[in-house]
Amino acid sequence: MTTIGFIGSGNLGSTLARLAVDAGHDVVLSNSRGPHTLRNLVMRLGPRARAATPVEAAAAGDLVVVTIPIRAYRQVPTEPLRGKVVIDTLNYDPVRQGRAPEIEAVPTPAHLLLQTHLTESHVVKAFSSIFFRHLATLGRPTDAPDRSALPIAGDDTDAKREVAALIDSVGYDAYDVGPLDESRRFAPGTPAQHAHLDPDGMLDAPGRPVSAADLARLLSA
Ligand SMILES: NC(=O)c1ccc[n+]([C@@H]2O[C@H](COP(=O)([O-])OP(=O)(O)OC[C@H]3O[C@@H](n4cnc5c(N)ncnc54)[C@H](OP(=O)(O)O)[C@@H]3O)[C@@H](O)[C@H]2O)c1
């Protein structure tokens, strides 16, 4: 089993931490306000979870998930993540989250920003195209007929293999879309980003299972 560091422990981070703990992984959680503010979450998650600073979580993780508001990406510690596999869940979604002029001012497209900051880490985009409530409920055992696929993209094959193993352990198939730049195909506003939403795009409706074949269709739409 793996130790997973979390930089960011909000809606998506805490949901993924729950799934990871249930799958037998250890998790080290962090946020911007300090470990003491994560006490309740750690208690709910149980003995496989502990709270730390972002630097400690980055250092502790075999795999590290960065799941913070994208405007804070420059605050992610670089040194402890050197050489590591980093999962990037970050989206820039002006429609749902409001505009961030400081992100729009950077010439790099939003889906590549974290890798430009973590130049010496192996960044894999994953868990960025599923609403956290749907992530909590759509996981299924291997070979279940309604198991969903989640897209991943990254430039390092071994890193993607590690991330795919984590995704499998929490109840999903990983669908490799290609190099990191291809993650634009499941960025906000694309059909693939809305794959699990009901046809009206209502977030409070139950999530819909999405097979690899469905996902492939949406990715090329
Ligand atoms: N929510 C979803 O369903 C979903 C789905 C796909 C992708 N995403 C993407 O995933 C990311 C996280 O979304 P979310 O909904 O989980 O956000 P959220 O609920 O607002 O949580 C953000 C977390 O990041 C922490 N944080 C903020 N600045 C930080 C910093 N400089 N260093 C360390 N931690 C920091 C926050 O800690 P404090 O509270 O202490 O500031 C909080 O724990 C976003 O980029 C979003 O676009 C979200």
Tab-separated table of C-alpha atoms in Angstrom, residues 17 51 130:
chain	number	residue	atom	x	y	z
A	17	ALA	CA	-8.536	10.721	1.107
A	51	ALA	CA	-2.312	15.979	9.407
A	130	ILE	CA	-15.364	14.341	-11.724
